[in-house]
Short mmCIF file of C-alpha atoms in Angstrom, two decimals:
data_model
loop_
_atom_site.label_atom_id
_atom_site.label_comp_id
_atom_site.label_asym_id
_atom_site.label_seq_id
_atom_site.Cartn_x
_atom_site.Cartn_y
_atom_site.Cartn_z
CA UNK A 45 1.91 -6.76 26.38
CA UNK A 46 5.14 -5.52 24.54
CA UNK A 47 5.62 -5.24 21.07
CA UNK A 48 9.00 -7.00 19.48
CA UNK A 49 10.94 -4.92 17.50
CA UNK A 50 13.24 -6.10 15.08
CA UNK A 51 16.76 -5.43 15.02
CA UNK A 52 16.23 -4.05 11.27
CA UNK A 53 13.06 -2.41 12.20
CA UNK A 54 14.63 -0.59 15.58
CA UNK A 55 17.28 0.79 12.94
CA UNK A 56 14.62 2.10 11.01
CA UNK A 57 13.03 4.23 13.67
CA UNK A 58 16.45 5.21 14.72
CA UNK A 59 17.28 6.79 11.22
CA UNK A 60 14.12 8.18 10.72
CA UNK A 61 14.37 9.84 13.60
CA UNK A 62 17.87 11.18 12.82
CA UNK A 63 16.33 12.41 9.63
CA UNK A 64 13.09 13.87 11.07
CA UNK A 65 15.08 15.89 13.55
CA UNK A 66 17.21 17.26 11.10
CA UNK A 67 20.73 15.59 12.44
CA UNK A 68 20.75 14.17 8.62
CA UNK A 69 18.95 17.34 6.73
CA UNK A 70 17.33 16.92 3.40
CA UNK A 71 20.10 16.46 0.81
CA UNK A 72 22.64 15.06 3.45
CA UNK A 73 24.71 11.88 2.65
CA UNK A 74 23.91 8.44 4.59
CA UNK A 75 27.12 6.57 6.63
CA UNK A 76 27.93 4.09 4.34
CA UNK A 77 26.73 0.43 5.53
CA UNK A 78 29.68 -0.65 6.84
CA UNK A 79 29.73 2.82 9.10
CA UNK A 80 26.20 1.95 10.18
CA UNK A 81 26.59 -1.82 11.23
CA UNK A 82 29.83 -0.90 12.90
CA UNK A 83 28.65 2.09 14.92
CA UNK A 84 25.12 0.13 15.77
CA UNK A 85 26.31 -3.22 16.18
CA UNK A 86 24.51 -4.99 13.13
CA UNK A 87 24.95 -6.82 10.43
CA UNK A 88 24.88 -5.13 6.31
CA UNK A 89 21.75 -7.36 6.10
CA UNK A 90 20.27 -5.21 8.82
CA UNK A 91 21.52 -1.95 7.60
CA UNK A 92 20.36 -2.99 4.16
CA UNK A 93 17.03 -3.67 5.46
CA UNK A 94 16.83 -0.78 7.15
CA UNK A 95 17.94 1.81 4.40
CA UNK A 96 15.31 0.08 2.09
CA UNK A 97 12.73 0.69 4.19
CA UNK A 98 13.52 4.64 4.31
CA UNK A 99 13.93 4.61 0.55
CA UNK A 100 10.13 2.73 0.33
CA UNK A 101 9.14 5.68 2.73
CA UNK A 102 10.46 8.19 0.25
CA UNK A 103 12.81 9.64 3.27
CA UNK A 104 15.87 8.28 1.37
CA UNK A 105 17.27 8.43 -2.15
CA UNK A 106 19.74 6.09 -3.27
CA UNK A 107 22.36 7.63 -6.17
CA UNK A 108 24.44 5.12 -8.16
CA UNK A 109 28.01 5.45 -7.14
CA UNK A 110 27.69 8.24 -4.90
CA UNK A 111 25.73 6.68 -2.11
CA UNK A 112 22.26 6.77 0.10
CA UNK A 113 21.16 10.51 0.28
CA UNK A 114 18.52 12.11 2.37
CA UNK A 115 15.47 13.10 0.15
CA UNK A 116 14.67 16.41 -0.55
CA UNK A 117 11.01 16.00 0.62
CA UNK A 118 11.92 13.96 3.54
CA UNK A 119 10.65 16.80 5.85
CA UNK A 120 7.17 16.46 4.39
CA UNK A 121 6.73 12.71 4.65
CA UNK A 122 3.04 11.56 5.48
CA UNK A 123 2.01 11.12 8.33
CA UNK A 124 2.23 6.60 8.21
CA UNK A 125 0.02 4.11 9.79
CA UNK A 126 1.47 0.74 9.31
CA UNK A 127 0.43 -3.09 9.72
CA UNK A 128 3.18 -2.77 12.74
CA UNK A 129 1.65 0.08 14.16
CA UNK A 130 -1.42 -1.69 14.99
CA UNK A 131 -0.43 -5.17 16.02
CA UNK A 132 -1.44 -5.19 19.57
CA UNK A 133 -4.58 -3.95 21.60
CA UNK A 134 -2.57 -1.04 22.82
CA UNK A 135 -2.08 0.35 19.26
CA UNK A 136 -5.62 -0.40 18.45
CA UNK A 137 -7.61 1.52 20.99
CA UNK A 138 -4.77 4.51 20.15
CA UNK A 139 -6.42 4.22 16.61
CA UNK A 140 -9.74 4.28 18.04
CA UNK A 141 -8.86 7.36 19.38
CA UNK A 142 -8.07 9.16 16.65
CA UNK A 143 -11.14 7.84 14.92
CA UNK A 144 -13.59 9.10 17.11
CA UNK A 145 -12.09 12.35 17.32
CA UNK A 146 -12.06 12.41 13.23
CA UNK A 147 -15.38 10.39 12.25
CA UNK A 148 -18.16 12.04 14.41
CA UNK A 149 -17.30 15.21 12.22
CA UNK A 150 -17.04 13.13 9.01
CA UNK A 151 -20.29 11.53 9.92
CA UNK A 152 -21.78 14.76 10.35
CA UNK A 153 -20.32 16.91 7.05
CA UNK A 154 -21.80 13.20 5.26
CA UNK A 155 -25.35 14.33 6.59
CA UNK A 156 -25.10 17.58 5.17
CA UNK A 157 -23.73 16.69 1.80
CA UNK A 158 -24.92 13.09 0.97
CA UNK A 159 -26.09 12.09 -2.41
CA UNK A 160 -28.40 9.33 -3.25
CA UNK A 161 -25.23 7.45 -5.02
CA UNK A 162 -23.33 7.74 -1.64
CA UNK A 163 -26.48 6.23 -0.18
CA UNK A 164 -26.19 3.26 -2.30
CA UNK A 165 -22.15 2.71 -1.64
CA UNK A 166 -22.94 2.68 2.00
CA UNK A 167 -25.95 0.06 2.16
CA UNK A 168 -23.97 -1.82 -0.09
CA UNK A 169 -21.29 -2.59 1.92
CA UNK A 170 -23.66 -3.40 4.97
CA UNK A 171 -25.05 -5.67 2.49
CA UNK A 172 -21.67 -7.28 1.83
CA UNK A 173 -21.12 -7.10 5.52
CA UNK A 174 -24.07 -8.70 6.44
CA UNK A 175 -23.10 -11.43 3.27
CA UNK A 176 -19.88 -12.59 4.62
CA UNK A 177 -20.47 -11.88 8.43
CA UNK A 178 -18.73 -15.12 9.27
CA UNK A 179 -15.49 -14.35 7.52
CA UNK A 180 -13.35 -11.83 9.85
CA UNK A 181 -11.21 -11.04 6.58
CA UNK A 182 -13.67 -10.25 4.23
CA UNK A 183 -16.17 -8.32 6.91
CA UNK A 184 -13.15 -5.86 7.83
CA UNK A 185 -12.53 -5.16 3.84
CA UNK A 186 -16.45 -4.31 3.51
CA UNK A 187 -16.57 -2.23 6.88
CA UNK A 188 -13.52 -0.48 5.41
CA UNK A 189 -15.71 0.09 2.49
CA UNK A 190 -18.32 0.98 4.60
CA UNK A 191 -16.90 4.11 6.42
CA UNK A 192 -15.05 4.77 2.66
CA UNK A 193 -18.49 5.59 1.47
CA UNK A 194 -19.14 7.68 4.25
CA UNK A 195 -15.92 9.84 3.31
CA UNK A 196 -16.90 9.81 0.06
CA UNK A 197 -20.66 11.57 1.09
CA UNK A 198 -18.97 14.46 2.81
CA UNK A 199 -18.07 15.90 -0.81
CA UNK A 200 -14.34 16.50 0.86
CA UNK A 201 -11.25 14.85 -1.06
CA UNK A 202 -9.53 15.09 2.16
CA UNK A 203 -11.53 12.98 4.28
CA UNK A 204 -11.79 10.30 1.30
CA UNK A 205 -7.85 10.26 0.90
CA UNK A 206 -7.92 10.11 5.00
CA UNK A 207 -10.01 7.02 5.20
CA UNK A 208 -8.36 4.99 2.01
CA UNK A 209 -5.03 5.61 3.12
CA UNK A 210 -6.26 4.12 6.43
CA UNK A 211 -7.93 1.29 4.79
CA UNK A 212 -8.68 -2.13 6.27
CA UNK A 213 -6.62 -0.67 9.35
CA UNK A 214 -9.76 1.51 10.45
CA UNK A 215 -11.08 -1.99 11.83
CA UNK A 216 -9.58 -3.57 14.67
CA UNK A 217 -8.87 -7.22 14.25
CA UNK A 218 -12.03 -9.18 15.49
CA UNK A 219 -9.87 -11.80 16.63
CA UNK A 220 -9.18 -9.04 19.36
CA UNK A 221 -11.21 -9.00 20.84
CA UNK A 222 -13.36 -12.22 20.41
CA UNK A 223 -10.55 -14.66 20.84
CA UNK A 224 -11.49 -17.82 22.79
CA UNK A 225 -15.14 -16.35 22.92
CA UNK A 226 -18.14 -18.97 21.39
CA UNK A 227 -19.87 -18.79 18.12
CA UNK A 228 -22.56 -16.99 20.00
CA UNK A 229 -20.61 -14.58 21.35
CA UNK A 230 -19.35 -13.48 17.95
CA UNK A 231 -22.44 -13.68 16.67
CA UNK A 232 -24.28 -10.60 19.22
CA UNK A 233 -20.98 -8.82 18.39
CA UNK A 234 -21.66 -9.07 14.71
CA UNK A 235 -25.71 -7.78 15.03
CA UNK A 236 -24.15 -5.41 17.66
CA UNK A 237 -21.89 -3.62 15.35
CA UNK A 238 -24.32 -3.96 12.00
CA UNK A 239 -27.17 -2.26 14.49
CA UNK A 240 -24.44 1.05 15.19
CA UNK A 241 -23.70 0.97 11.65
CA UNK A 242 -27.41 1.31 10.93
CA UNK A 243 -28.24 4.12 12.79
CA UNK A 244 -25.20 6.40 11.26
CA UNK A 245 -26.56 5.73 7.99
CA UNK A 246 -30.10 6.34 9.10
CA UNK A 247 -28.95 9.78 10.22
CA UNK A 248 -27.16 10.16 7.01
CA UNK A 249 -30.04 9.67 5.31
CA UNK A 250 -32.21 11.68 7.21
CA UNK A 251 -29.95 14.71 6.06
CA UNK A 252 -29.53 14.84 9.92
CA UNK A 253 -25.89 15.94 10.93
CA UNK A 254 -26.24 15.80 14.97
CA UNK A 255 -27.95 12.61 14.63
CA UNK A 256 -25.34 11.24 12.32
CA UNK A 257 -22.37 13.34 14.64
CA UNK A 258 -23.99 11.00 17.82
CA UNK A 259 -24.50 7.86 16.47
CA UNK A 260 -20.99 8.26 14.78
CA UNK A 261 -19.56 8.66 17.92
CA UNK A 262 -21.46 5.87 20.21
CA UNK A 263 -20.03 3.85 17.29
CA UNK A 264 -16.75 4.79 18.03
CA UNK A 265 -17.00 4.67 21.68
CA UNK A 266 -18.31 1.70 21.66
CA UNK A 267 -15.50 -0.40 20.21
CA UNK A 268 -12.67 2.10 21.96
CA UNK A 269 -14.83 0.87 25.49
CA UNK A 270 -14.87 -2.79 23.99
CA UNK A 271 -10.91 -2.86 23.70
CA UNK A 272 -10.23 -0.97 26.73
CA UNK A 273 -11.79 -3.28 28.91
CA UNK A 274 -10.24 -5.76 27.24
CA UNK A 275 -7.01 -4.50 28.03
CA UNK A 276 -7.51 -3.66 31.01
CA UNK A 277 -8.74 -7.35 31.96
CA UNK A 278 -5.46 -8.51 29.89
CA UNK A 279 -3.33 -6.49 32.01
CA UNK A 280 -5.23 -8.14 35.14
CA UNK A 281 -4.22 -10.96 33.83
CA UNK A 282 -0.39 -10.72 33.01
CA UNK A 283 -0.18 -9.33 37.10
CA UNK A 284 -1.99 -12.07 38.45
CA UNK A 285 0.10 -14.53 36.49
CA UNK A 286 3.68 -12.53 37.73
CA UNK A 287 5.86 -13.82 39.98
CA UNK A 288 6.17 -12.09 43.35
#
């Protein structure tokens, strides 16, 4: 399964990298738009598109009259997670990657640290969970919530700007991985995930980091081993249905 890129969005990555590899240093002066669409084969509207995007990044700074200039901080940019990023199952179970090998630890340091406030954020949003368990939208935004309160028990401003930054993109699309399956399907996936989710906060509550550190993890696991399979049966799939 390949990802389209658009024309404006391939330009992006292009100048970013440019910028990120220092061929246009902090401070340096864009091509004008007309130099860019001519020496990429694009249209202004492209290059406009393009240049905006850097600017939203902060990587770009535009100065009236003078021009597009490289920002002085564009060496420290974020490290950025977009929508795009995680479009397809690929870019997903990279995600779930990185989560397991970040929220077993956070998981763990909540254990340690937890107060009975963060105790109440995170039943709370297996409450809302639980409320609105048929709505795919509003079930990501409260599992989001979910693993927010988590951050928020490990006491560490770093994991809680970690996990909000990440937001609703910390849960992978149900539709995912349940499309074309029946109602009861979704439903065992549903009690499946609320049941994982119960037994990190049991742990958490316990004041029991290994248990919370496992049960974390299986979480994690879990879903990467959900989507993997799935991927690999999609990739079945596309070879069977090639021509030979």
């Amino acid at each position: 399964m390949t990802k389209t890129m658009s024309l404006a969005d391939a330009l992006y990555v292009k100048l970013e990298a440019r910028i990120r590899s220092g061929q246009l240093p902090p401070g340096s002066r864009l091509p004008t738009q007309k130099e860019i669409a001519e020496d990429e084969k694009v249209s202004r509207t492209v290059v406009r598109e393009a240049v905006a995007r850097l600017e939203a990044q902060g990587m770009a700074v535009a100065r009236q009259g003078s021009g597009v200039f490289v920002s002085d901080e564009a060496r420290y940019q974020a490290f950025q997670i977009t929508r795009r990023d995680v479009s397809e199952l690929a870019d997903v179970i990279r995600l779930l990657e990185v989560r397991l090998s970040v929220e077993a630890e956070m998981a763990a340091f909540a254990a340690s640290r937890r107060t009975l406030d963060d105790i109440s954020a995170m039943r709370a949003a297996l409450r809302d969970m639980a409320a609105v368990a048929d709505d795919p939208v509003a079930s990501a935004a409260a599992d989001s919530r979910f693993h927010a309160a988590i951050a928020g028990a490990t006491q560490n401003e770093m994991f809680v700007k970690l996990i909000d930054f990440l937001g609703v993109r910390l849960v992978p699309p149900r539709n995912l991985y349940l499309r074309d399956q029946p109602p009861a399907a979704q439903r065992a996936y549903v009690e499946k995930v609320r049941a994982e989710h119960e037994a990190i906060v049991d742990a958490i509550v316990r004041m029991n980091p290994n248990g919370a550190r496992d049960a974390a993890r299986h979480h994690m696991q879990e879903s990467l081993s959900r989507h993997t399979e799935l991927s690999e049966v999609s990739n079945l799939s596309d070879a069977t249905a090639s021509p030979t």
